[in-house]
XYZ file of C-alpha atoms in Angstrom:
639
model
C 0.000 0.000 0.000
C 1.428 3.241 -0.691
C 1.227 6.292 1.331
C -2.687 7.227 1.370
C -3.236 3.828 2.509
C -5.549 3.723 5.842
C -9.083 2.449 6.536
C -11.486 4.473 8.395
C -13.488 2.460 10.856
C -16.609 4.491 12.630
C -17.012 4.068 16.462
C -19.138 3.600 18.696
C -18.793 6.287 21.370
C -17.376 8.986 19.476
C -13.489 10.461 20.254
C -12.202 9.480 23.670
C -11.482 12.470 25.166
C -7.443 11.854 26.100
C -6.813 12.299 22.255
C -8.205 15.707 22.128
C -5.051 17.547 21.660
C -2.978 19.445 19.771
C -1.117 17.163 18.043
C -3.982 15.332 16.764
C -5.616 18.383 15.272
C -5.314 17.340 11.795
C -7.547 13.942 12.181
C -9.890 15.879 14.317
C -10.815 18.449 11.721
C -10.006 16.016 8.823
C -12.129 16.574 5.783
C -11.579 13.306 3.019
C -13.177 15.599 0.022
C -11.116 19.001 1.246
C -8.120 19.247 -1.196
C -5.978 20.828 1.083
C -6.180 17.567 3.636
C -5.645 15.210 1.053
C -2.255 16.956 -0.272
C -1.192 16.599 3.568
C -2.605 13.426 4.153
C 0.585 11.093 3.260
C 2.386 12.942 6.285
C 0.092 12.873 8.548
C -0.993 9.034 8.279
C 2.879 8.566 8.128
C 2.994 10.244 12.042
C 0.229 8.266 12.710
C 1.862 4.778 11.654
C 4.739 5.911 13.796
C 3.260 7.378 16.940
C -0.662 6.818 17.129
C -1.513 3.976 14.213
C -5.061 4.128 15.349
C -6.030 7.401 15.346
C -9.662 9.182 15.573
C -11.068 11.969 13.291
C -14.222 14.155 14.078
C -15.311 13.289 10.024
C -19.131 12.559 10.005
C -19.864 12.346 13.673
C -16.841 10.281 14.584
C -13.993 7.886 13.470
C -10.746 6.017 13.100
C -7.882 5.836 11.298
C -6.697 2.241 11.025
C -3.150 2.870 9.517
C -1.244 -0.202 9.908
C -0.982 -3.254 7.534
C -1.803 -5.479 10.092
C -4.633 -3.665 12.280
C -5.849 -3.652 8.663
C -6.380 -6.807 7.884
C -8.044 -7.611 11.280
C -10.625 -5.289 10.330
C -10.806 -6.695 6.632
C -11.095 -9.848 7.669
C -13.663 -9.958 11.129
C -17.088 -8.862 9.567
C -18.300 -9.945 12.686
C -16.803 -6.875 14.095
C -16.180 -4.819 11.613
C -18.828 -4.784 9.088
C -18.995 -3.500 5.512
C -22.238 -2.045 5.473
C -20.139 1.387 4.942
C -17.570 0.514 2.169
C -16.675 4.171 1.985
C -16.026 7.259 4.344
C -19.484 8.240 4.256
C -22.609 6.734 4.021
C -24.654 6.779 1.217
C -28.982 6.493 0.308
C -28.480 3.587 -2.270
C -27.323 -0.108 -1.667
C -24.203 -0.783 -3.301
C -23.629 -4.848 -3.470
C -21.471 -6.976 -2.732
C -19.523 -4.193 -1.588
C -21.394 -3.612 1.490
C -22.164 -6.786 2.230
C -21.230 -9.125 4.750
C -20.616 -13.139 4.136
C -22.398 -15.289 3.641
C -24.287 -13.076 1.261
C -20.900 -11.100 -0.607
C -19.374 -14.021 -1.229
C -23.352 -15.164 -3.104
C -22.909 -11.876 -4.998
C -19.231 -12.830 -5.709
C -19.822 -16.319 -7.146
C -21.860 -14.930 -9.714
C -20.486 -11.998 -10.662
C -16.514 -12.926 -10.781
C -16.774 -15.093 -14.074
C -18.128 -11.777 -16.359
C -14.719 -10.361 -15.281
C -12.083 -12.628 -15.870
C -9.883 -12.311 -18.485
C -11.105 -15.080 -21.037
C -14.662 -13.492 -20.691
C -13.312 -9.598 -21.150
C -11.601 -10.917 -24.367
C -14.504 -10.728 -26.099
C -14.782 -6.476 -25.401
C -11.046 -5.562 -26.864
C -12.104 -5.228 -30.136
C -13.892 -2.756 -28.913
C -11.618 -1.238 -26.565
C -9.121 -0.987 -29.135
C -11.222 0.727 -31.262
C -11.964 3.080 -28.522
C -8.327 3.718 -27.600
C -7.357 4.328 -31.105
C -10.494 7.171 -31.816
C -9.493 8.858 -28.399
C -6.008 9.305 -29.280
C -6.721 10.520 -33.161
C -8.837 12.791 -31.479
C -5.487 14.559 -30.028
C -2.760 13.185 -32.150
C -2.657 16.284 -34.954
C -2.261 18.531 -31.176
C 0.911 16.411 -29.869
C -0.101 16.611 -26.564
C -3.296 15.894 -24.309
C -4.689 16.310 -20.896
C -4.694 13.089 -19.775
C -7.132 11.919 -17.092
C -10.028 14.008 -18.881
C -9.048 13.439 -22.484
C -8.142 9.849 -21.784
C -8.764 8.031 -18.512
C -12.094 9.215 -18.376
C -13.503 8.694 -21.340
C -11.710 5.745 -22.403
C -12.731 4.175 -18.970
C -16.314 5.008 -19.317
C -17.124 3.793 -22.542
C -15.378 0.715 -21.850
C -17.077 -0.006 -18.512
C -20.534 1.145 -20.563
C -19.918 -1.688 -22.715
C -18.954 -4.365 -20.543
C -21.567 -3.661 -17.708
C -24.814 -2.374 -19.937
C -23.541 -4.638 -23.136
C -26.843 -3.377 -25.337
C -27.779 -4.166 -29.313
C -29.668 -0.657 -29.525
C -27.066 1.679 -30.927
C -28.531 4.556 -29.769
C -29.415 3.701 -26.112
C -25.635 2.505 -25.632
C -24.174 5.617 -26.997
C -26.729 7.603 -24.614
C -25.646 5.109 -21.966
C -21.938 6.027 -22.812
C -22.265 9.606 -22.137
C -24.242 9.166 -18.782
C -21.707 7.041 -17.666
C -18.908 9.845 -18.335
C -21.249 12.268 -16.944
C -20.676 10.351 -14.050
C -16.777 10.692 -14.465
C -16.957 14.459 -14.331
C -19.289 15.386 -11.954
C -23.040 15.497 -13.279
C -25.288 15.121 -10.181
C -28.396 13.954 -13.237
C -25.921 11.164 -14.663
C -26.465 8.039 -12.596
C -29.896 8.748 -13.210
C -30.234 8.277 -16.640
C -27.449 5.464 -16.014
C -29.765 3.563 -13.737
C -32.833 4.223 -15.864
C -30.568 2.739 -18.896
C -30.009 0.140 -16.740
C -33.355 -0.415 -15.628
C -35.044 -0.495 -18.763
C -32.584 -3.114 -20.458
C -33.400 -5.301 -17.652
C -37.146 -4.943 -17.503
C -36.442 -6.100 -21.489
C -34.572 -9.215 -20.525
C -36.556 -10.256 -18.071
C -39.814 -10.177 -20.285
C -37.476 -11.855 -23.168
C -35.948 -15.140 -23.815
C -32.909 -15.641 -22.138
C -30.481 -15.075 -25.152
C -27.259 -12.722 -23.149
C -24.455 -13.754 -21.563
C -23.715 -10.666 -19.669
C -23.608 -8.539 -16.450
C -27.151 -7.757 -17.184
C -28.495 -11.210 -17.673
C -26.449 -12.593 -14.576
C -28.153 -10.272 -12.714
C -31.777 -11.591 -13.625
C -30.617 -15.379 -13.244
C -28.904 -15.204 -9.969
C -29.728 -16.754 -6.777
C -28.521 -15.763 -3.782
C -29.273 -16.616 -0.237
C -31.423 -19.829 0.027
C -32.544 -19.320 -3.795
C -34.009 -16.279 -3.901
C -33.823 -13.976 -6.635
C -32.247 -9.922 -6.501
C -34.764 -7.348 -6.143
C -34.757 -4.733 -8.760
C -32.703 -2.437 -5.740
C -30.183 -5.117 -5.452
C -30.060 -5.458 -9.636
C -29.289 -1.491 -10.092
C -26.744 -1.614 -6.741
C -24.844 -3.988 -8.570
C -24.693 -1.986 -11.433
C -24.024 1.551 -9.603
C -21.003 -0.413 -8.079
C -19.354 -1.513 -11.130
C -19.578 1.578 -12.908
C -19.094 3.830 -10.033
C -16.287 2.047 -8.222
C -15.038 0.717 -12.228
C -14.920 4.274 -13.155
C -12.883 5.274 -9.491
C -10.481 1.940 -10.308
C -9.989 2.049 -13.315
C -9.402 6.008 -13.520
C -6.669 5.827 -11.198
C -5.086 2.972 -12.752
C -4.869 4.437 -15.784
C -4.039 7.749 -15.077
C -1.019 6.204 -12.435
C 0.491 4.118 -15.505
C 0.248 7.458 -17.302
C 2.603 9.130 -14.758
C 4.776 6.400 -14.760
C 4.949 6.777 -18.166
C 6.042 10.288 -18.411
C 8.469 10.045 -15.012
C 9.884 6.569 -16.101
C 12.107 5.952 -18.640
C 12.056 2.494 -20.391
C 8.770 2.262 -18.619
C 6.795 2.334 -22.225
C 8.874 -0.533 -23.567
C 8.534 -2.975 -20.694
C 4.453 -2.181 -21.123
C 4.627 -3.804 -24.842
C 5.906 -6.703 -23.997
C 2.739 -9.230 -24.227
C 3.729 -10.379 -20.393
C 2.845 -7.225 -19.172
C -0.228 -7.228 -17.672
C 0.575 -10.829 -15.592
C 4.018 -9.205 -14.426
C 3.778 -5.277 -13.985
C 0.273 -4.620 -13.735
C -0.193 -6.088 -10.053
C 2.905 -4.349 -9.118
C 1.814 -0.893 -10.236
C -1.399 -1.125 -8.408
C 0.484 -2.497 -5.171
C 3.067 0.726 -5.475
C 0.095 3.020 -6.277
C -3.383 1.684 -5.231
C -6.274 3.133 -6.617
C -8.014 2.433 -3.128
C -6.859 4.664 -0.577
C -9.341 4.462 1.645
C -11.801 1.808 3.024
C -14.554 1.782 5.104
C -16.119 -0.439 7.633
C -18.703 -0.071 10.537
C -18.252 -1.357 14.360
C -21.417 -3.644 14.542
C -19.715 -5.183 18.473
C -18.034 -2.808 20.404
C -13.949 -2.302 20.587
C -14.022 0.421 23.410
C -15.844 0.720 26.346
C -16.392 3.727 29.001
C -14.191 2.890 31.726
C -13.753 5.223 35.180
C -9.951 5.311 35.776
C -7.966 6.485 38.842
C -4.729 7.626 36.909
C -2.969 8.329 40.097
C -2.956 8.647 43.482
C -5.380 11.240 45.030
C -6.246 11.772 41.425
C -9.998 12.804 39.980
C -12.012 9.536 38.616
C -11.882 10.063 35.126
C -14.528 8.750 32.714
C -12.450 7.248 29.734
C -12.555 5.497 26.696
C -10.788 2.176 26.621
C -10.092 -1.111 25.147
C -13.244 -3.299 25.744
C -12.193 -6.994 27.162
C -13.647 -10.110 25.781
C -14.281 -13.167 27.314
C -11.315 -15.821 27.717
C -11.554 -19.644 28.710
C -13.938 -20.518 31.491
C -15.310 -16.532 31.325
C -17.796 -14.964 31.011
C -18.299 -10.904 29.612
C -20.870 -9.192 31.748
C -22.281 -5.597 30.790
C -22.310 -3.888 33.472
C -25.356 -2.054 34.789
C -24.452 -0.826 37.757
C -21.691 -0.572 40.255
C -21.238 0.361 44.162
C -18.507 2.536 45.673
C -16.759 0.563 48.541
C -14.328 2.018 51.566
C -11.482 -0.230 50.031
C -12.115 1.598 46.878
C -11.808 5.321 48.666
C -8.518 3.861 50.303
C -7.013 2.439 47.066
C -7.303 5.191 45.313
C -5.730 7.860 47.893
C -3.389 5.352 48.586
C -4.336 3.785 51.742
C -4.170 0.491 50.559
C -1.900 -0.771 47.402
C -2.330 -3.457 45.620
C -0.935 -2.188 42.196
C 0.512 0.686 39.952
C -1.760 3.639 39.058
C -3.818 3.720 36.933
C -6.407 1.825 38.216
C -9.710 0.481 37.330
C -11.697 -0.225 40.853
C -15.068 -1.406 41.646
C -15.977 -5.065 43.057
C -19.520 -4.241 43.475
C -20.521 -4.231 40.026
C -23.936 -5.964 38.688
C -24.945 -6.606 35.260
C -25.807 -9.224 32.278
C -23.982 -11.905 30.312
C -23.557 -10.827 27.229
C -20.839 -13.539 26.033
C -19.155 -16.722 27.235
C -16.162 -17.883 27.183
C -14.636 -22.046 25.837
C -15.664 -24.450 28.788
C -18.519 -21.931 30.149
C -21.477 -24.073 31.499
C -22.654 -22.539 34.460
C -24.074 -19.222 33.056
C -25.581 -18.122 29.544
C -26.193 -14.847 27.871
C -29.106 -12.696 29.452
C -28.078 -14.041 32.941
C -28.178 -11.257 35.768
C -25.132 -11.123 37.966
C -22.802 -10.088 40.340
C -19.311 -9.992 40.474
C -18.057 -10.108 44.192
C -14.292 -9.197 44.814
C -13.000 -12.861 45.214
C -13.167 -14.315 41.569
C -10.664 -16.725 41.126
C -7.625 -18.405 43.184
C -4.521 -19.824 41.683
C -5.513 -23.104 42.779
C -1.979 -24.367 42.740
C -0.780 -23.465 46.382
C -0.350 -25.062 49.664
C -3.755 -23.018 50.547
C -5.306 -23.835 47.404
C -4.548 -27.505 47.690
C -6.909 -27.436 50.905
C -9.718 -26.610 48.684
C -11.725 -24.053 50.749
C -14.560 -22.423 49.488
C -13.866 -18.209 47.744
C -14.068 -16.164 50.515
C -11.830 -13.121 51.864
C -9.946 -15.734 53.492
C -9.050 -16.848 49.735
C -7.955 -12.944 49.078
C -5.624 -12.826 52.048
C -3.895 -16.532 51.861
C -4.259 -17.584 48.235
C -0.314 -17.161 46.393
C -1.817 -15.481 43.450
C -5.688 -14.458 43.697
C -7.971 -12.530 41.099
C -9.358 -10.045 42.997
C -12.141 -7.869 40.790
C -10.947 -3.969 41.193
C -8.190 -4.870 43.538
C -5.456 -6.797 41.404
C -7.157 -6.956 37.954
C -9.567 -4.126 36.586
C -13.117 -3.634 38.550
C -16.222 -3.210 37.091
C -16.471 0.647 37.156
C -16.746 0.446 33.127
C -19.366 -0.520 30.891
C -18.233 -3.937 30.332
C -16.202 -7.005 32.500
C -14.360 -10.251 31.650
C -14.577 -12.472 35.033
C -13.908 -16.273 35.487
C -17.270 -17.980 35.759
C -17.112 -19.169 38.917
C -16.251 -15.432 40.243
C -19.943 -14.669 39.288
C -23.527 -15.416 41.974
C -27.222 -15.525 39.905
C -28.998 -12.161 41.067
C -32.608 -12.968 41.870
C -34.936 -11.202 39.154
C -37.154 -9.677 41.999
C -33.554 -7.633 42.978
C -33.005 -4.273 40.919
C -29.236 -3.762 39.760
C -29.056 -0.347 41.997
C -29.905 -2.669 45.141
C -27.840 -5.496 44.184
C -24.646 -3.812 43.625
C -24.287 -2.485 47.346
C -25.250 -6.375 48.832
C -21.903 -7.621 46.744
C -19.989 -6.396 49.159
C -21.310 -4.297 52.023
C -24.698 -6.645 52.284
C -22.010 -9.845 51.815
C -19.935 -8.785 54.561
C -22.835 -8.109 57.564
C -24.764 -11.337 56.818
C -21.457 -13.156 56.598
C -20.662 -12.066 59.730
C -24.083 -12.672 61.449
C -23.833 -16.038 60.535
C -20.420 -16.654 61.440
C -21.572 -15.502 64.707
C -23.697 -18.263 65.512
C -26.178 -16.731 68.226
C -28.873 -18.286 69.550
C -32.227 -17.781 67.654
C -33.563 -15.799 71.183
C -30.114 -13.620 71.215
C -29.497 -9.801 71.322
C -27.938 -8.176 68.635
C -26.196 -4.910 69.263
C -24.700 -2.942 65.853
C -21.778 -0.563 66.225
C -21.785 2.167 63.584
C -24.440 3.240 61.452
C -23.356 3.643 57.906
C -22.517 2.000 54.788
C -22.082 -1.581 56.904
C -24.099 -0.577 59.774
C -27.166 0.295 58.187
C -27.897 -2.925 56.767
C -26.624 -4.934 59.907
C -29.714 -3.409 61.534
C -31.673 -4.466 58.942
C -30.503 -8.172 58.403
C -30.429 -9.094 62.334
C -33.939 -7.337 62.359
C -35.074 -9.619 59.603
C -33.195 -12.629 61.107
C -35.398 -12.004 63.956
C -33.043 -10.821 66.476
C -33.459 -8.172 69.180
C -31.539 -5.373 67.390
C -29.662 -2.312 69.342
C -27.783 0.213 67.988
C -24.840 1.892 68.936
C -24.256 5.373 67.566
C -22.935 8.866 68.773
C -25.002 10.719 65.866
C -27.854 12.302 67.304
C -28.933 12.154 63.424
C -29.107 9.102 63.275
C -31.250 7.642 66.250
C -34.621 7.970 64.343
C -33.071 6.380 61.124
C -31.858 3.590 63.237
C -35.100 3.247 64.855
C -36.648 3.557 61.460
C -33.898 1.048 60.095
C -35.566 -1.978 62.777
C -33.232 -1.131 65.723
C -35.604 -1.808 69.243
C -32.719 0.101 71.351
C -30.541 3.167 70.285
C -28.174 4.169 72.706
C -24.436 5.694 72.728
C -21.798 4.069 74.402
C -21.351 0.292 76.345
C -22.932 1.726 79.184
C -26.279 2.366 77.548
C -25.993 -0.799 75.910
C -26.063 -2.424 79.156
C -28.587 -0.478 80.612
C -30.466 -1.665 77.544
C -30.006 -5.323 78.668
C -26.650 -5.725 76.903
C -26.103 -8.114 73.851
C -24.593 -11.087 73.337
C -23.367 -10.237 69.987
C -21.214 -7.195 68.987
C -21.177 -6.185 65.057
C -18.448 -4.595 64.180
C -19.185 -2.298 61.252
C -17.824 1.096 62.598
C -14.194 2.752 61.159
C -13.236 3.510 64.858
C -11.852 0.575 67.056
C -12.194 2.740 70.296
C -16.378 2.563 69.592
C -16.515 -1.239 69.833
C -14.008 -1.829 72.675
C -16.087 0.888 74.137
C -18.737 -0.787 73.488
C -17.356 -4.371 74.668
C -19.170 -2.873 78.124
C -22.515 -4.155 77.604
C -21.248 -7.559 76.187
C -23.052 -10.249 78.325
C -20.860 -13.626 79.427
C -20.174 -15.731 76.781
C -20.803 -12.778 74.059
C -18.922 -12.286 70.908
C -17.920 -9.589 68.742
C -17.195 -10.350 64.821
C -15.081 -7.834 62.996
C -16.407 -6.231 60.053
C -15.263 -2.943 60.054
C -11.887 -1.888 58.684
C -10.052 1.438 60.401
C -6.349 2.508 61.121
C -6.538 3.369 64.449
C -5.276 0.175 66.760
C -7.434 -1.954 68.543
C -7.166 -2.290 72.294
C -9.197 -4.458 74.488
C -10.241 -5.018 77.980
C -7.677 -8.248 79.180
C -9.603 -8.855 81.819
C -13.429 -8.740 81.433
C -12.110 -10.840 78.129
C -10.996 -13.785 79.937
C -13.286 -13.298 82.912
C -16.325 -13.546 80.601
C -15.325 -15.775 78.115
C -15.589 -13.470 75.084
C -14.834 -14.336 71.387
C -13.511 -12.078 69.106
C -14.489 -13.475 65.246
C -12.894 -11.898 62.238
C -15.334 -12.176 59.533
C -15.357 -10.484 56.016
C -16.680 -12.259 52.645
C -17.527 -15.935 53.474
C -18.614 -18.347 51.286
C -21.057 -17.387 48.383
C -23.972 -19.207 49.474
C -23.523 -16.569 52.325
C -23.942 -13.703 49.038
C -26.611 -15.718 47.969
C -28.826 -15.641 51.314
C -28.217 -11.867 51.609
C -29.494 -11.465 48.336
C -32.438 -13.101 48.869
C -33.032 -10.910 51.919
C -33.275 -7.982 49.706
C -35.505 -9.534 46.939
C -38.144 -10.655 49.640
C -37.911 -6.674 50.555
C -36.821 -7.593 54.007
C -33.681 -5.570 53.738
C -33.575 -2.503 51.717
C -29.800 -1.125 50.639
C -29.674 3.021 51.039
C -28.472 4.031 48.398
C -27.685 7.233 46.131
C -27.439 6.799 41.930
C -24.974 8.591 39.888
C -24.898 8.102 36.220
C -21.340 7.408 35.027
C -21.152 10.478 33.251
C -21.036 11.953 37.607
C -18.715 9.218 38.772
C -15.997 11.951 40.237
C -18.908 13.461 42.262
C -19.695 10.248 43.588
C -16.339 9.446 44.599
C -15.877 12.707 45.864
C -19.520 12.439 48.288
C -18.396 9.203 49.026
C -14.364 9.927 50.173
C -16.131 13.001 52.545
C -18.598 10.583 53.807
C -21.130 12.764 52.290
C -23.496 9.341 50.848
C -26.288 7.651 52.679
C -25.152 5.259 52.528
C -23.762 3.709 49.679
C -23.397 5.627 46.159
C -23.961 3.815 43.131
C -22.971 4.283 39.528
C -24.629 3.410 36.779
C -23.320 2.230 33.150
């Protein structure tokens, strides 16, 4: 391909915005028709093959510039991706077949049409052609020089293309076919017109005659395509706007090239009569200088995606456009509906907890359908709702693998090399997610997305917890902390029929607590044993001191499970510990029938997630609410 070689590819979401830029102004403001960008065009595509090969243009509402050999031939040859239902840089209100057509169907259109354009079957024309060559250049041999393209290309290429495509016995209507066809050629908005009503009425004549051609024309009236069916008339004249149209284009160019080469090349005009000429030099001189410069296809499946990325630490959440995953072996591709902003993901991104370089893709809370699956993928199907909790796959090849305990946060911590969603691999902030299969729980239909997304994780870890706990069905339940954790722990030892007090220094938040299922609200450990104590701490609060505060109005033989994750250290009372036989549990994401039961909480409507919705386009104000502890109680995006 020579220098103008590129293929324009139209996407999906428009320019991403981290190419708006300077450097890229020339794509951005590129006009294909605008002389002035096509006489700069061969150094511009030439940066682009060096320092952005696919590059994106504002040109009819949005596209890219595929300029390497290789990136072009993956969109030449996946129709499943890239379709060719626009063959050119813009669209256009007629049908042009096969050449925007997609197999199984172009290669129908091919079969039939390839044999009228081989070179034993053109034979027949070159009388004709000769004859045509030799009255166009009598016409300007007594001047000793011509203009070329107009005096030559143009009309030698339309009258032979006239012939070969409308191939007519009526004198008159060929000649008159002739000079629509250069019309055409040089511009005439009325020519195709009277080509296609040419066109039109020789077929409507061979389809009421005998079948006596063998043409174009008649080829087009016998074929079958499909399962057997026959062209419409609209598929008949597509065929022939093609030929003539992109013959004309061809053809033109071809010509007009070897007439440069002519003039610029000496010795060129003698290797061009040998009779081996066309087999030998012609492919090279349309390799060197190809009369396509530009192709165009359509994204029918997504390449990019909307992704929020953290590029560093502290940084703003950034909505961006980026490559869209697929789904590998024993995977599954979810689209994302919506997804839940977690503590751990405040802390990884200002840098509280590390797990990886910047920039990062967080999110383990995310909710959404299967849109694709993966070799080996049994367990799920396309249209399935799910979630996508943080744990989603160990290495199973360690000495805690090899002990085969169920995915839980215990997996996360011990496992050699986990896959944790948002953590070590990109989250499901984005419009779309690649997770291993058996990283994914069913989402009851009764559950909305919004509601689901904050039960991944914060619902997960209180229910986990509860049950971990293991008190008695007549036991008292005291909560510590009412926020993102704290809320719901009300709400899921209310529904598990538990005696439910809550622990909070927020005079706000007494009547929500109340209003949450709590039967007690009251401050400190000494309330709480006023209130008749508990025999069951939750520990959802990000302040140690409250719960060893608390540890006051824990009766003998209580327990306290730790939920809640802060920085401050956590001392306890030696003493009343030992003298009262206290447990302290450390619970976080059990085992995923644990997910599953929480779930199910919220689709009966027995525990309701607060939350607040941001579409993704607000994502930095939502991490923003959400870092100030501005959110009650949980903020969720939407994709």
């Amino acid at each position: 391909m020579d220098a103008y070689a590129g293929a324009f590819v139209a996407s999906p979401h428009g320019i991403p915005s981290r190419f708006r830029n300077g450097a890229h102004e020339f794509f951005e403001q590129l006009d294909w028709f605008r002389r002035e960008d096509c006489e700069r065009l061969p150094e511009e595509l030439a940066w682009a093959r060096r320092e952005c090969p696919v590059v994106p243009s504002g040109f009819d509402g949005g596209q890219y510039v595929v300029t390497r050999y290789d990136d072009l031939r993956t969109v030449g040859e996946h129709p499943e991706i890239f379709s060719s239902t626009t063959p050119g840089v813009q669209h256009v209100p007629v049908a042009l077949p096969p050449l925007d057509l997609d197999p199984p169907l172009h290669r129908d259109f091919r079969q039939f049409l390839n044999p009228y354009f081989s070179r034993s079957f053109l034979s027949r024309y070159l009388p004709r052609m000769r004859e045509l060559a030799d009255s166009l250049i009598d016409g300007v041999i007594d001047r000793g020089r011509l203009e070329f393209v107009s005096e030559f290309a143009i009309p030698f290429t339309a009258g032979s293309l006239a012939r070969v495509v409308i191939d007519d016995d009526d004198p008159d209507r060929m000649e008159r076919a002739v000079q629509a066809v250069t019309g055409v050629a040089t511009g005439d908005p009325s020519a195709f017109e009277r080509v296609a009503g040419a066109a039109a009425e020789i077929l409507s004549e061979r389809s009421a005659g005998p079948a006596g051609h063998d043409d174009v024309l008649q080829s087009l009236i016998t074929a079958r395509v499909g399962e057997g069916r026959p062209l419409t008339l609209d598929e008949q004249l597509g065929v022939v706007t093609v030929l003539l149209l992109g013959g004309l284009d061809t053809t033109r160019g071809a010509i007009a090239h070897i007439g440069r080469f002519l003039a610029q090349l000496p010795g060129f005009e003698q290797r061009l009569r040998r009779p081996e000429w066309v087999r030998r030099d012609l492919e090279e001189i349309l390799r060197h200088a190809s009369t396509v410069s530009v192709m165009g296809r359509t994204v029918v499946e997504a390449t990019q995606m909307q992704a929020v990325v953290v590029p560093k630490v502290n940084a703003r959440w950034e909505l961006q456009s980026v490559g869209r995953p697929e789904a590998g072996p024993n995977q599954v591709l979810v689209r994302v509906h919506a997804c839940a902003i977690c503590g751990t993901d405040v802390w990884m991104a200002n840098g509280t907890l590390s797990f990886r370089e910047f920039p990062l893709v967080l999110g383990h809370e995310g909710v959404g359908e299967v849109v694709a699956v993966g070799a080996g993928v049994t367990q799920r199907k396309i249209g399935d709702r799910v979630g996508i909790p943080m744990v989603q796959k160990r290495c199973g090849k360690c000495d805690f693998c090899r002990e085969q305990h169920p995915n839980s946060f215990v997996t996360a911590a011990n496992c050699a090399a986990p896959i944790l969603t948002g953590v070590n691999v990109d989250g499901a902030h984005a419009e779309y997610i690649a997770a291993d299969v058996d990283g994914t729980v069913l989402l009851p239909d009764a559950v909305p997305y919004e509601l689901a997304a904050p039960t991944l994780c914060a619902g997960f870890t209180v229910w986990a917890g509860l049950r971990r706990a293991e008190v008695k069905p007549s036991g008292r339940v005291a909560v510590v902390g009412i926020g993102g954790l704290g809320h719901l722990a009300i709400q899921y030892a209310k529904a598990a029929g538990y005696h439910v007090t809550a622990v909070t220094h927020s005079l706000g938040k007494r009547d929500l607590a109340r209003q949450l299922g709590a039967d007690e609200v009251v401050t400190d450990g000494a309330g709480l044993k006023a209130a008749g104590g508990a025999d069951l701490i939750m520990h959802t609060s990000s302040n140690h001191a409250a719960v060893a505060g608390a540890m006051e109005g824990l009766r003998p033989w209580g327990k306290v499970v730790m939920m809640g994750i802060a920085t401050d250290e956590m001392t306890l009372p030696a003493l009343p510990l030992v003298s009262h036989s206290y447990q302290i549990i450390g619970s976080a994401h059990n085992g995923f029938e644990y997910l599953a039961e929480a779930l199910d909480f919220v689709a009966r409507g027995a525990v309701t997630p607060m939350i607040e919705v941001f579409t993704k386009e607000r994502v930095a104000e939502a991490y923003e609410k959400a870092a100030n502890g501005d959110i009650r109680f949980k903020a969720v995006v939407t994709y």
